mmCIF file of C-alpha atoms in Angstrom:
data_model
loop_
_atom_site.group_PDB
_atom_site.id
_atom_site.type_symbol
_atom_site.label_atom_id
_atom_site.label_comp_id
_atom_site.label_asym_id
_atom_site.label_seq_id
_atom_site.Cartn_x
_atom_site.Cartn_y
_atom_site.Cartn_z
ATOM 1 C CA MET A 1 -10.866 2.336 -21.802
ATOM 2 C CA ILE A 2 -11.475 1.344 -18.283
ATOM 3 C CA ALA A 3 -8.824 2.540 -16.020
ATOM 4 C CA ARG A 4 -6.473 0.431 -13.911
ATOM 5 C CA GLY A 5 -7.804 2.221 -10.676
ATOM 6 C CA ARG A 6 -9.768 5.128 -9.592
ATOM 7 C CA LEU A 7 -8.884 7.170 -6.274
ATOM 8 C CA ASP A 8 -10.860 6.308 -3.295
ATOM 9 C CA ILE A 9 -12.216 9.883 -2.803
ATOM 10 C CA ARG A 10 -15.106 11.634 -4.121
ATOM 11 C CA PHE A 11 -15.157 15.445 -5.310
ATOM 12 C CA ALA A 12 -17.114 16.293 -2.352
ATOM 13 C CA GLU A 13 -14.407 15.018 -0.037
ATOM 14 C CA LEU A 14 -11.984 16.946 -2.195
ATOM 15 C CA PHE A 15 -14.101 19.966 -1.655
ATOM 16 C CA TRP A 16 -13.934 19.627 2.126
ATOM 17 C CA ALA A 17 -10.136 19.201 1.894
ATOM 18 C CA ALA A 18 -9.879 22.305 -0.003
ATOM 19 C CA MET A 19 -11.916 24.020 2.429
ATOM 20 C CA TYR A 20 -9.788 22.842 5.380
ATOM 21 C CA SER A 21 -6.679 23.975 3.462
ATOM 22 C CA ILE A 22 -8.081 27.425 2.642
ATOM 23 C CA GLY A 23 -9.450 27.981 5.906
ATOM 24 C CA SER A 24 -6.064 26.945 7.526
ATOM 25 C CA THR A 25 -4.254 29.513 5.302
ATOM 26 C CA CYS A 26 -6.790 32.366 6.244
ATOM 27 C CA GLY A 27 -6.245 31.511 10.127
ATOM 28 C CA LEU A 28 -9.604 29.934 10.417
ATOM 29 C CA LYS A 29 -8.319 26.977 12.145
ATOM 30 C CA LYS A 30 -10.453 25.250 14.945
ATOM 31 C CA GLU A 31 -8.962 22.822 17.512
ATOM 32 C CA ARG A 32 -6.449 20.152 16.227
ATOM 33 C CA PRO A 33 -8.479 16.960 15.340
ATOM 34 C CA ASN A 34 -8.737 14.262 18.168
ATOM 35 C CA PHE A 35 -7.590 10.770 17.404
ATOM 36 C CA SER A 36 -8.542 7.786 19.410
ATOM 37 C CA GLU A 37 -6.097 6.457 22.214
ATOM 38 C CA GLY A 38 -3.025 4.723 20.841
ATOM 39 C CA GLN A 39 -3.655 6.235 17.435
ATOM 40 C CA LEU A 40 -0.715 8.374 16.048
ATOM 41 C CA PRO A 41 -1.136 10.470 12.977
ATOM 42 C CA CYS A 42 2.071 11.130 10.949
ATOM 43 C CA LEU A 43 2.778 12.204 7.385
ATOM 44 C CA SER A 44 3.439 8.839 6.003
ATOM 45 C CA VAL A 45 4.171 5.251 6.843
ATOM 46 C CA ARG A 46 7.711 6.013 5.798
ATOM 47 C CA THR A 47 7.673 8.698 8.437
ATOM 48 C CA GLY A 48 6.285 6.111 10.991
ATOM 49 C CA LEU A 49 8.934 3.552 10.503
ATOM 50 C CA HIS A 50 11.663 6.162 10.792
ATOM 51 C CA LEU A 51 10.180 7.633 14.017
ATOM 52 C CA VAL A 52 9.780 3.862 15.445
ATOM 53 C CA LEU A 53 13.463 2.992 14.440
ATOM 54 C CA GLU A 54 14.680 6.379 15.891
ATOM 55 C CA ALA A 55 12.757 5.592 19.232
ATOM 56 C CA LEU A 56 13.991 2.132 19.549
ATOM 57 C CA ASN A 57 17.530 3.018 19.245
ATOM 58 C CA LEU A 58 18.932 -0.211 17.801
ATOM 59 C CA GLN A 59 22.562 -0.709 17.271
ATOM 60 C CA PRO A 60 24.312 -0.717 13.970
ATOM 61 C CA GLY A 61 24.522 -4.375 12.644
ATOM 62 C CA ASP A 62 21.235 -5.479 14.586
ATOM 63 C CA GLU A 63 19.283 -7.512 12.391
ATOM 64 C CA ILE A 64 15.516 -7.057 11.022
ATOM 65 C CA LEU A 65 13.570 -9.887 9.697
ATOM 66 C CA VAL A 66 11.603 -8.256 6.812
ATOM 67 C CA ALA A 67 9.251 -9.748 3.805
ATOM 68 C CA ASP A 68 11.348 -9.636 0.996
ATOM 69 C CA VAL A 69 8.726 -7.765 -1.149
ATOM 70 C CA ASN A 70 8.044 -4.107 -0.295
ATOM 71 C CA ILE A 71 8.656 -0.539 -1.643
ATOM 72 C CA PRO A 72 12.360 0.503 -2.086
ATOM 73 C CA ASP A 73 11.662 3.269 0.398
ATOM 74 C CA ILE A 74 11.313 0.941 3.286
ATOM 75 C CA PHE A 75 14.269 -1.013 2.741
ATOM 76 C CA ALA A 76 16.153 2.370 2.252
ATOM 77 C CA ILE A 77 14.942 3.714 5.763
ATOM 78 C CA ILE A 78 16.135 0.562 7.284
ATOM 79 C CA ALA A 79 19.506 0.727 5.814
ATOM 80 C CA SER A 80 19.881 4.411 6.902
ATOM 81 C CA TYR A 81 20.035 3.078 10.442
ATOM 82 C CA HIS A 82 22.686 0.675 9.356
ATOM 83 C CA LEU A 83 20.754 -2.348 10.387
ATOM 84 C CA LYS A 84 21.210 -5.557 8.530
ATOM 85 C CA ILE A 85 18.149 -6.627 6.666
ATOM 86 C CA VAL A 86 17.117 -10.344 6.539
ATOM 87 C CA PRO A 87 14.678 -10.858 3.710
ATOM 88 C CA LEU A 88 12.085 -13.641 4.132
ATOM 89 C CA PRO A 89 9.949 -15.150 1.217
ATOM 90 C CA ILE A 90 6.328 -14.515 0.886
ATOM 91 C CA ASP A 91 3.936 -17.205 -0.227
ATOM 92 C CA LYS A 92 2.197 -16.372 -3.372
ATOM 93 C CA ASN A 93 -0.903 -18.254 -2.391
ATOM 94 C CA THR A 94 -1.402 -17.082 1.216
ATOM 95 C CA LEU A 95 0.575 -14.021 0.772
ATOM 96 C CA GLY A 96 2.118 -14.975 4.272
ATOM 97 C CA LEU A 97 5.388 -15.684 5.964
ATOM 98 C CA SER A 98 6.512 -19.014 7.313
ATOM 99 C CA ALA A 99 6.794 -19.429 11.096
ATOM 100 C CA GLY A 100 9.372 -21.867 10.498
ATOM 101 C CA GLN A 101 11.495 -19.782 8.276
ATOM 102 C CA ILE A 102 11.266 -16.893 10.699
ATOM 103 C CA GLU A 103 12.524 -19.094 13.479
ATOM 104 C CA ALA A 104 15.284 -20.538 11.501
ATOM 105 C CA ALA A 105 16.386 -16.802 10.603
ATOM 106 C CA ILE A 106 16.550 -15.612 14.129
ATOM 107 C CA THR A 107 20.131 -15.094 15.630
ATOM 108 C CA THR A 108 21.388 -13.312 18.713
ATOM 109 C CA LYS A 109 21.463 -10.091 16.598
ATOM 110 C CA THR A 110 17.836 -10.283 15.588
ATOM 111 C CA LYS A 111 15.732 -7.488 17.494
ATOM 112 C CA LEU A 112 12.618 -6.687 15.170
ATOM 113 C CA LEU A 113 10.263 -8.559 12.750
ATOM 114 C CA LEU A 114 8.546 -6.337 10.098
ATOM 115 C CA ILE A 115 5.453 -8.193 8.677
ATOM 116 C CA THR A 116 4.122 -6.743 5.208
ATOM 117 C CA HIS A 117 0.507 -7.139 4.144
ATOM 118 C CA LEU A 118 0.384 -6.954 0.485
ATOM 119 C CA PHE A 119 -2.140 -6.268 -2.259
ATOM 120 C CA GLY A 120 -4.986 -5.947 0.235
ATOM 121 C CA ALA A 121 -4.658 -9.338 1.736
ATOM 122 C CA ILE A 122 -4.052 -9.752 5.607
ATOM 123 C CA MET A 123 -1.711 -12.771 6.427
ATOM 124 C CA ASP A 124 -2.364 -14.931 9.495
ATOM 125 C CA THR A 125 -0.069 -13.340 12.094
ATOM 126 C CA GLU A 126 -0.803 -15.406 15.037
ATOM 127 C CA PRO A 127 2.051 -18.345 14.506
ATOM 128 C CA LEU A 128 4.640 -15.509 13.683
ATOM 129 C CA LEU A 129 3.872 -13.576 16.933
ATOM 130 C CA ASP A 130 4.107 -16.709 18.642
ATOM 131 C CA ILE A 131 7.771 -17.132 17.507
ATOM 132 C CA ALA A 132 8.520 -13.408 17.709
ATOM 133 C CA LYS A 133 7.494 -13.103 21.374
ATOM 134 C CA LEU A 134 9.216 -16.333 22.237
ATOM 135 C CA HIS A 135 12.422 -14.582 21.145
ATOM 136 C CA HIS A 136 11.612 -11.105 22.459
ATOM 137 C CA LEU A 137 11.311 -9.376 19.173
ATOM 138 C CA ILE A 138 9.650 -6.042 18.499
ATOM 139 C CA VAL A 139 6.986 -6.858 15.759
ATOM 140 C CA ILE A 140 5.850 -4.098 13.447
ATOM 141 C CA GLU A 141 2.997 -4.713 10.884
ATOM 142 C CA ASP A 142 3.277 -2.507 7.459
ATOM 143 C CA CYS A 143 -0.428 -2.513 6.680
ATOM 144 C CA ALA A 144 0.005 0.399 4.206
ATOM 145 C CA GLN A 145 -1.736 -1.485 1.457
ATOM 146 C CA ALA A 146 -4.407 -3.456 3.972
ATOM 147 C CA TYR A 147 -6.672 -0.779 5.274
ATOM 148 C CA ASP A 148 -10.425 -2.517 5.391
ATOM 149 C CA GLY A 149 -11.951 -0.337 8.352
ATOM 150 C CA VAL A 150 -11.766 -3.349 10.701
ATOM 151 C CA TYR A 151 -8.279 -4.558 11.092
ATOM 152 C CA GLU A 152 -6.113 -2.616 13.446
ATOM 153 C CA GLY A 153 -3.217 -4.893 13.456
ATOM 154 C CA ASN A 154 -2.755 -7.724 15.674
ATOM 155 C CA PHE A 155 -3.116 -6.887 19.318
ATOM 156 C CA ARG A 156 0.041 -8.654 20.168
ATOM 157 C CA SER A 157 2.136 -6.504 17.635
ATOM 158 C CA ASP A 158 4.041 -3.461 19.030
ATOM 159 C CA VAL A 159 3.270 -1.367 15.869
ATOM 160 C CA ALA A 160 0.615 -1.299 13.114
ATOM 161 C CA MET A 161 1.074 1.321 10.388
ATOM 162 C CA PHE A 162 -1.883 2.249 7.789
ATOM 163 C CA SER A 163 -1.335 4.446 4.975
ATOM 164 C CA PHE A 164 -3.895 6.918 3.757
ATOM 165 C CA GLY A 165 -1.583 8.216 0.707
ATOM 166 C CA LEU A 166 -2.915 9.283 -2.642
ATOM 167 C CA ILE A 167 -3.515 5.771 -4.081
ATOM 168 C CA LYS A 168 -4.491 3.960 -0.999
ATOM 169 C CA THR A 169 -7.816 2.570 0.268
ATOM 170 C CA ASN A 170 -9.837 5.444 1.988
ATOM 171 C CA THR A 171 -7.231 8.036 0.919
ATOM 172 C CA ALA A 172 -6.699 11.410 2.691
ATOM 173 C CA LEU A 173 -4.161 12.309 -0.052
ATOM 174 C CA SER A 174 -1.432 12.102 2.455
ATOM 175 C CA GLY A 175 -1.032 10.854 5.968
ATOM 176 C CA ALA A 176 -0.681 7.639 8.038
ATOM 177 C CA ILE A 177 -2.105 6.186 11.285
ATOM 178 C CA LEU A 178 0.142 4.375 13.596
ATOM 179 C CA TYR A 179 -1.145 2.047 16.562
ATOM 180 C CA ILE A 180 1.451 1.602 19.211
ATOM 181 C CA ARG A 181 0.576 -0.691 22.069
ATOM 182 C CA ASN A 182 3.679 -0.419 23.826
ATOM 183 C CA GLU A 183 3.121 2.609 26.071
ATOM 184 C CA GLU A 184 6.798 3.441 26.495
ATOM 185 C CA LEU A 185 7.397 3.153 22.594
ATOM 186 C CA LEU A 186 4.240 5.461 21.982
ATOM 187 C CA ALA A 187 5.536 8.153 24.478
ATOM 188 C CA ALA A 188 8.737 8.099 22.615
ATOM 189 C CA VAL A 189 7.583 8.219 19.084
ATOM 190 C CA LYS A 190 5.185 11.079 20.099
ATOM 191 C CA ILE A 191 7.983 13.017 21.371
ATOM 192 C CA LEU A 192 10.165 12.569 18.228
ATOM 193 C CA ASN A 193 7.002 13.234 15.854
ATOM 194 C CA ASN A 194 6.243 16.589 17.754
ATOM 195 C CA ARG A 195 9.810 17.875 17.023
ATOM 196 C CA LEU A 196 9.295 17.460 13.416
ATOM 197 C CA PRO A 197 8.372 20.693 11.369
ATOM 198 C CA LEU A 198 4.917 20.890 9.934
ATOM 199 C CA GLN A 199 4.311 19.884 6.339
ATOM 200 C CA ASN A 200 3.880 22.928 3.994
ATOM 201 C CA GLY A 201 0.159 23.430 3.775
ATOM 202 C CA GLY A 202 0.747 24.570 0.120
ATOM 203 C CA ARG A 203 2.101 21.276 -0.718
ATOM 204 C CA TYR A 204 -0.975 19.545 0.801
ATOM 205 C CA PHE A 205 -3.297 21.677 -1.416
ATOM 206 C CA LYS A 206 -1.279 20.677 -4.421
ATOM 207 C CA LYS A 207 -2.350 17.056 -3.622
ATOM 208 C CA ILE A 208 -5.910 18.151 -3.716
ATOM 209 C CA LEU A 209 -5.533 19.629 -7.096
ATOM 210 C CA THR A 210 -3.615 16.595 -8.336
ATOM 211 C CA ALA A 211 -6.297 14.322 -6.909
ATOM 212 C CA ALA A 212 -9.139 16.366 -8.644
ATOM 213 C CA LEU A 213 -7.345 15.968 -11.884
ATOM 214 C CA ILE A 214 -6.751 12.140 -11.494
ATOM 215 C CA ASN A 215 -10.348 11.670 -10.865
ATOM 216 C CA MET A 216 -11.334 13.510 -13.984
ATOM 217 C CA LEU A 217 -8.578 11.857 -15.972
ATOM 218 C CA THR A 218 -9.545 8.286 -15.002
ATOM 219 C CA ALA A 219 -13.085 8.717 -16.156
ATOM 220 C CA ARG A 220 -13.985 6.534 -19.183
ATOM 221 C CA TRP A 221 -13.457 8.980 -22.102
ATOM 222 C CA PRO A 222 -10.713 11.166 -20.806
ATOM 223 C CA PHE A 223 -8.475 7.978 -19.694
ATOM 224 C CA THR A 224 -9.066 6.774 -23.520
ATOM 225 C CA ILE A 225 -8.023 9.883 -25.019
ATOM 226 C CA ALA A 226 -4.985 10.081 -22.789
ATOM 227 C CA TYR A 227 -3.877 6.671 -23.655
ATOM 228 C CA TRP A 228 -4.394 7.370 -27.494
ATOM 229 C CA LEU A 229 -2.461 10.632 -27.130
ATOM 230 C CA CYS A 230 0.479 8.795 -25.369
ATOM 231 C CA LYS A 231 0.404 6.021 -27.985
ATOM 232 C CA GLN A 232 0.342 8.620 -31.019
ATOM 233 C CA LEU A 233 3.178 10.645 -29.195
ATOM 234 C CA GLY A 234 5.262 7.535 -28.411
ATOM 235 C CA LYS A 235 5.219 8.263 -24.621
ATOM 236 C CA ASP A 236 5.378 5.662 -22.104
ATOM 237 C CA PHE A 237 1.591 5.524 -20.718
ATOM 238 C CA ASP A 238 2.734 3.753 -17.568
ATOM 239 C CA ALA A 239 5.248 6.384 -16.764
ATOM 240 C CA PHE A 240 2.835 9.016 -17.514
ATOM 241 C CA ILE A 241 0.253 7.585 -15.084
ATOM 242 C CA THR A 242 2.581 6.855 -12.367
ATOM 243 C CA GLY A 243 4.082 10.419 -12.389
ATOM 244 C CA PHE A 244 0.824 11.547 -11.063
ATOM 245 C CA THR A 245 0.795 9.255 -7.992
ATOM 246 C CA ARG A 246 4.510 9.100 -6.496
ATOM 247 C CA SER A 247 4.286 10.179 -2.775
ATOM 248 C CA PHE A 248 7.948 11.001 -2.420
ATOM 249 C CA PRO A 249 9.469 11.286 -6.017
ATOM 250 C CA GLY A 250 13.423 11.896 -6.428
ATOM 251 C CA ARG A 251 16.192 11.895 -4.000
ATOM 252 C CA ASP A 252 16.856 12.715 -0.379
ATOM 253 C CA LEU A 253 14.108 10.406 1.024
ATOM 254 C CA MET A 254 14.892 11.015 4.819
ATOM 255 C CA ARG A 255 14.769 14.831 4.541
ATOM 256 C CA LYS A 256 11.176 14.670 2.765
ATOM 257 C CA ILE A 257 9.717 12.282 5.207
ATOM 258 C CA LYS A 258 10.703 14.142 8.447
ATOM 259 C CA TYR A 259 7.444 16.417 8.748
ATOM 260 C CA ARG A 260 4.155 16.279 10.763
ATOM 261 C CA PRO A 261 0.915 16.417 8.694
ATOM 262 C CA CYS A 262 -0.556 19.933 8.288
ATOM 263 C CA TYR A 263 -3.801 20.920 9.763
ATOM 264 C CA ALA A 264 -5.856 20.264 6.537
ATOM 265 C CA ASN A 265 -4.240 16.797 6.263
ATOM 266 C CA LEU A 266 -5.030 16.078 10.038
ATOM 267 C CA CYS A 267 -8.685 16.998 9.404
ATOM 268 C CA MET A 268 -8.929 14.917 6.332
ATOM 269 C CA LEU A 269 -7.635 11.807 8.149
ATOM 270 C CA ARG A 270 -10.046 12.241 10.914
ATOM 271 C CA ARG A 271 -12.852 12.637 8.407
ATOM 272 C CA LYS A 272 -11.913 9.742 6.380
ATOM 273 C CA LEU A 273 -11.509 7.363 9.479
ATOM 274 C CA SER A 274 -14.832 8.560 10.900
ATOM 275 C CA ASN A 275 -16.803 8.171 7.652
ATOM 276 C CA PHE A 276 -15.256 4.957 6.002
ATOM 277 C CA ASN A 277 -17.922 3.175 4.230
ATOM 278 C CA ARG A 278 -17.047 -0.747 4.187
ATOM 279 C CA SER A 279 -19.444 -1.365 1.395
ATOM 280 C CA HIS A 280 -16.601 -0.083 -0.907
ATOM 281 C CA ILE A 281 -14.618 -3.121 0.313
ATOM 282 C CA HIS A 282 -17.571 -5.579 -0.061
ATOM 283 C CA LYS A 283 -17.960 -4.451 -3.917
ATOM 284 C CA ARG A 284 -14.247 -4.803 -4.385
ATOM 285 C CA ARG A 285 -14.604 -8.457 -3.218
ATOM 286 C CA ILE A 286 -17.610 -9.139 -5.519
ATOM 287 C CA LEU A 287 -15.893 -7.535 -8.402
ATOM 288 C CA THR A 288 -12.801 -9.848 -7.992
ATOM 289 C CA THR A 289 -14.679 -12.817 -7.576
ATOM 290 C CA GLN A 290 -16.650 -12.064 -10.714
ATOM 291 C CA LEU A 291 -13.371 -11.132 -12.713
ATOM 292 C CA LEU A 292 -11.778 -14.292 -11.671
ATOM 293 C CA GLU A 293 -14.437 -16.816 -12.065
ATOM 294 C CA ASP A 294 -13.116 -20.028 -13.331
ATOM 295 C CA VAL A 295 -9.590 -18.598 -13.630
ATOM 296 C CA ASP A 296 -7.057 -21.390 -12.637
ATOM 297 C CA SER A 297 -6.163 -20.693 -8.956
ATOM 298 C CA ARG A 298 -2.412 -21.148 -9.981
ATOM 299 C CA ASN A 299 -2.604 -17.791 -11.852
ATOM 300 C CA ILE A 300 -4.483 -15.994 -8.807
ATOM 301 C CA ILE A 301 -2.001 -14.399 -6.413
ATOM 302 C CA GLY A 302 -3.438 -14.866 -2.878
ATOM 303 C CA ASN A 303 -5.887 -17.400 -3.782
ATOM 304 C CA ALA A 304 -5.633 -19.082 -0.421
ATOM 305 C CA ASN A 305 -5.619 -15.946 1.646
ATOM 306 C CA LEU A 306 -8.617 -15.699 3.800
ATOM 307 C CA TRP A 307 -8.771 -11.918 4.833
ATOM 308 C CA HIS A 308 -8.488 -10.207 1.514
ATOM 309 C CA SER A 309 -9.818 -6.686 0.645
ATOM 310 C CA HIS A 310 -8.335 -6.693 -3.025
ATOM 311 C CA TRP A 311 -6.809 -3.411 -2.795
ATOM 312 C CA VAL A 312 -5.288 -4.580 -6.330
ATOM 313 C CA ILE A 313 -5.827 -7.629 -8.376
ATOM 314 C CA PRO A 314 -2.639 -9.247 -9.383
ATOM 315 C CA ILE A 315 -2.371 -12.300 -11.498
ATOM 316 C CA LEU A 316 0.455 -14.617 -12.627
ATOM 317 C CA VAL A 317 0.835 -14.854 -16.203
ATOM 318 C CA ALA A 318 3.553 -16.463 -18.397
ATOM 319 C CA ASN A 319 3.740 -13.323 -21.047
ATOM 320 C CA PRO A 320 2.420 -10.152 -19.168
ATOM 321 C CA SER A 321 3.131 -7.909 -22.102
ATOM 322 C CA LEU A 322 1.116 -10.061 -24.482
ATOM 323 C CA LEU A 323 -1.832 -10.204 -22.060
ATOM 324 C CA ILE A 324 -1.556 -6.457 -21.379
ATOM 325 C CA ASP A 325 -1.703 -5.599 -25.039
ATOM 326 C CA LYS A 326 -4.405 -7.823 -25.740
ATOM 327 C CA LEU A 327 -6.586 -6.385 -22.692
ATOM 328 C CA ARG A 328 -5.878 -2.662 -23.929
ATOM 329 C CA GLU A 329 -6.850 -3.486 -27.442
ATOM 330 C CA ASN A 330 -10.221 -4.355 -25.809
ATOM 331 C CA GLY A 331 -10.501 -1.441 -23.453
ATOM 332 C CA PHE A 332 -9.056 -2.463 -20.309
ATOM 333 C CA ASP A 333 -5.939 -1.020 -18.808
ATOM 334 C CA ALA A 334 -4.100 -3.724 -17.446
ATOM 335 C CA THR A 335 -0.574 -3.187 -16.545
ATOM 336 C CA SER A 336 2.440 -4.876 -14.770
ATOM 337 C CA LYS A 337 3.491 -1.393 -13.436
ATOM 338 C CA ALA A 338 0.687 -0.686 -10.895
ATOM 339 C CA SER A 339 2.871 -0.914 -7.828
ATOM 340 C CA SER A 340 6.226 0.450 -6.965
ATOM 341 C CA LEU A 341 7.049 -2.846 -4.957
ATOM 342 C CA VAL A 342 10.524 -4.410 -5.361
ATOM 343 C CA LYS A 343 11.812 -7.889 -4.441
ATOM 344 C CA MET A 344 14.913 -7.821 -2.287
ATOM 345 C CA GLY A 345 17.749 -10.015 -3.397
ATOM 346 C CA PHE A 346 17.446 -13.954 -3.221
ATOM 347 C CA SER A 347 15.986 -15.705 -0.298
ATOM 348 C CA ASP A 348 18.140 -18.636 1.337
ATOM 349 C CA PHE A 349 14.853 -20.425 1.360
ATOM 350 C CA LEU A 350 13.985 -20.659 -2.315
ATOM 351 C CA SER A 351 13.584 -24.149 -3.736
ATOM 352 C CA GLU A 352 12.488 -25.379 -7.111
ATOM 353 C CA SER A 353 9.210 -26.234 -5.735
ATOM 354 C CA SER A 354 8.612 -23.103 -3.770
ATOM 355 C CA ASN A 355 5.451 -21.064 -3.849
ATOM 356 C CA GLU A 356 7.760 -17.860 -3.448
ATOM 357 C CA LEU A 357 6.105 -14.641 -4.499
ATOM 358 C CA THR A 358 7.888 -13.090 -7.354
ATOM 359 C CA LEU A 359 7.089 -9.674 -9.259
ATOM 360 C CA GLN A 360 8.355 -10.285 -12.736
ATOM 361 C CA ASN A 361 5.175 -12.228 -14.317
ATOM 362 C CA LEU A 362 2.536 -10.353 -12.611
ATOM 363 C CA VAL A 363 -0.354 -8.353 -14.325
ATOM 364 C CA TYR A 364 -2.608 -6.041 -12.260
ATOM 365 C CA LEU A 365 -6.130 -6.017 -13.592
ATOM 366 C CA PRO A 366 -8.488 -2.931 -13.638
ATOM 367 C CA MET A 367 -9.879 -2.239 -10.218
ATOM 368 C CA ASP A 368 -13.039 -0.186 -10.669
ATOM 369 C CA VAL A 369 -16.239 -1.302 -8.837
ATOM 370 C CA GLU A 370 -18.546 0.889 -11.291
ATOM 371 C CA MET A 371 -17.303 -1.417 -14.245
ATOM 372 C CA GLY A 372 -20.787 -2.721 -15.785
ATOM 373 C CA LYS A 373 -21.808 -6.210 -15.529
ATOM 374 C CA ASN A 374 -21.118 -6.500 -19.261
ATOM 375 C CA LYS A 375 -17.537 -5.193 -19.080
ATOM 376 C CA VAL A 376 -16.800 -7.513 -16.074
ATOM 377 C CA LYS A 377 -18.170 -10.496 -18.157
ATOM 378 C CA GLN A 378 -16.044 -9.425 -21.184
ATOM 379 C CA LEU A 379 -12.804 -9.084 -18.999
ATOM 380 C CA ASN A 380 -13.492 -12.423 -17.588
ATOM 381 C CA GLN A 381 -13.772 -14.082 -21.034
ATOM 382 C CA LEU A 382 -10.760 -12.276 -22.154
ATOM 383 C CA LEU A 383 -8.951 -13.753 -19.247
ATOM 384 C CA LEU A 384 -10.238 -17.179 -19.723
ATOM 385 C CA GLY A 385 -9.394 -17.230 -23.471
ATOM 386 C CA ASN A 386 -5.826 -15.757 -23.051
ATOM 387 C CA LEU A 387 -4.733 -17.638 -19.960
ATOM 388 C CA LEU A 388 -5.786 -20.992 -21.370
ATOM 389 C CA ASN A 389 -3.942 -20.414 -24.297
ATOM 390 C CA GLU A 390 -0.624 -19.710 -22.305
#
């Protein structure tokens, strides 16, 4: 069976991560890795958002305009500051926000706009920033799913946050990079970050071992055996897989994110940033084009987006469980649970003709750039046959 995805890290890179970790434990640290001007490494995007909100010192009841789809932790962090979340719908075709809807949502209490780039797609931010800057809003871009080695956020944004967590593009197993273009804000966030205790090196070493295990498990035959065993034992295969990849499982989120990256984590962040090979993005684009050839554009999430790195491949279907079962029967691990995204409440802007992104009918196709041509063709034909029959 072809796995739903592979970690974007090679065994050779895991070896280097282990060497950094062991060297640090043995007291063989060299100088702290250097990062470019304006780049701030931190433990996670969650940590970065917490630090930025702490530095901004907004008042309880102030409003933040947010894309209404994100991971639950992002909404929880905002709520922990007693800020009012104003959700905005995402267009399923462009994966963008509407400048008109942003302008209509702004009140005297609105202080910040949080733009979320989903699935590897980067939305057009220019019209959004025109409105935001006209109303003197702070603008943060959540680019956790959108790293491509080129985009560093719109230079008019105040903050852009990129994740290098376990399942992300160019993973360093943990960590994030913040681009903060407001010098005063950057200085304040640095002070707050430096006050945090260091991440436990043993915890990072455990991530190295977990990544090595996942790399072995997601090879063709081990993955097939794992799927068969789960089925025989009546276990939830999706729960089994996602159990390996959660960044901050359990409760007490705010306590868990308040750390700085350990030395080994910083070394891997620096190494991955310096050695990123953009050919991987090119291969993902080719694979996505081939898998979705002749598929109706109405089934393709983000079909009108012009800057897409295809971190995942979501499609919209009438009966997700039926398609997933069919694909798994044929050796393709499609899933409706490849992401921890949630949709917040109901938008005031929804209409019957809306192109608003929803999550309940999405299926995520396998993303494996090493998939052979015959397998790519087979999956494409399965999609065409099953989607046409819906």
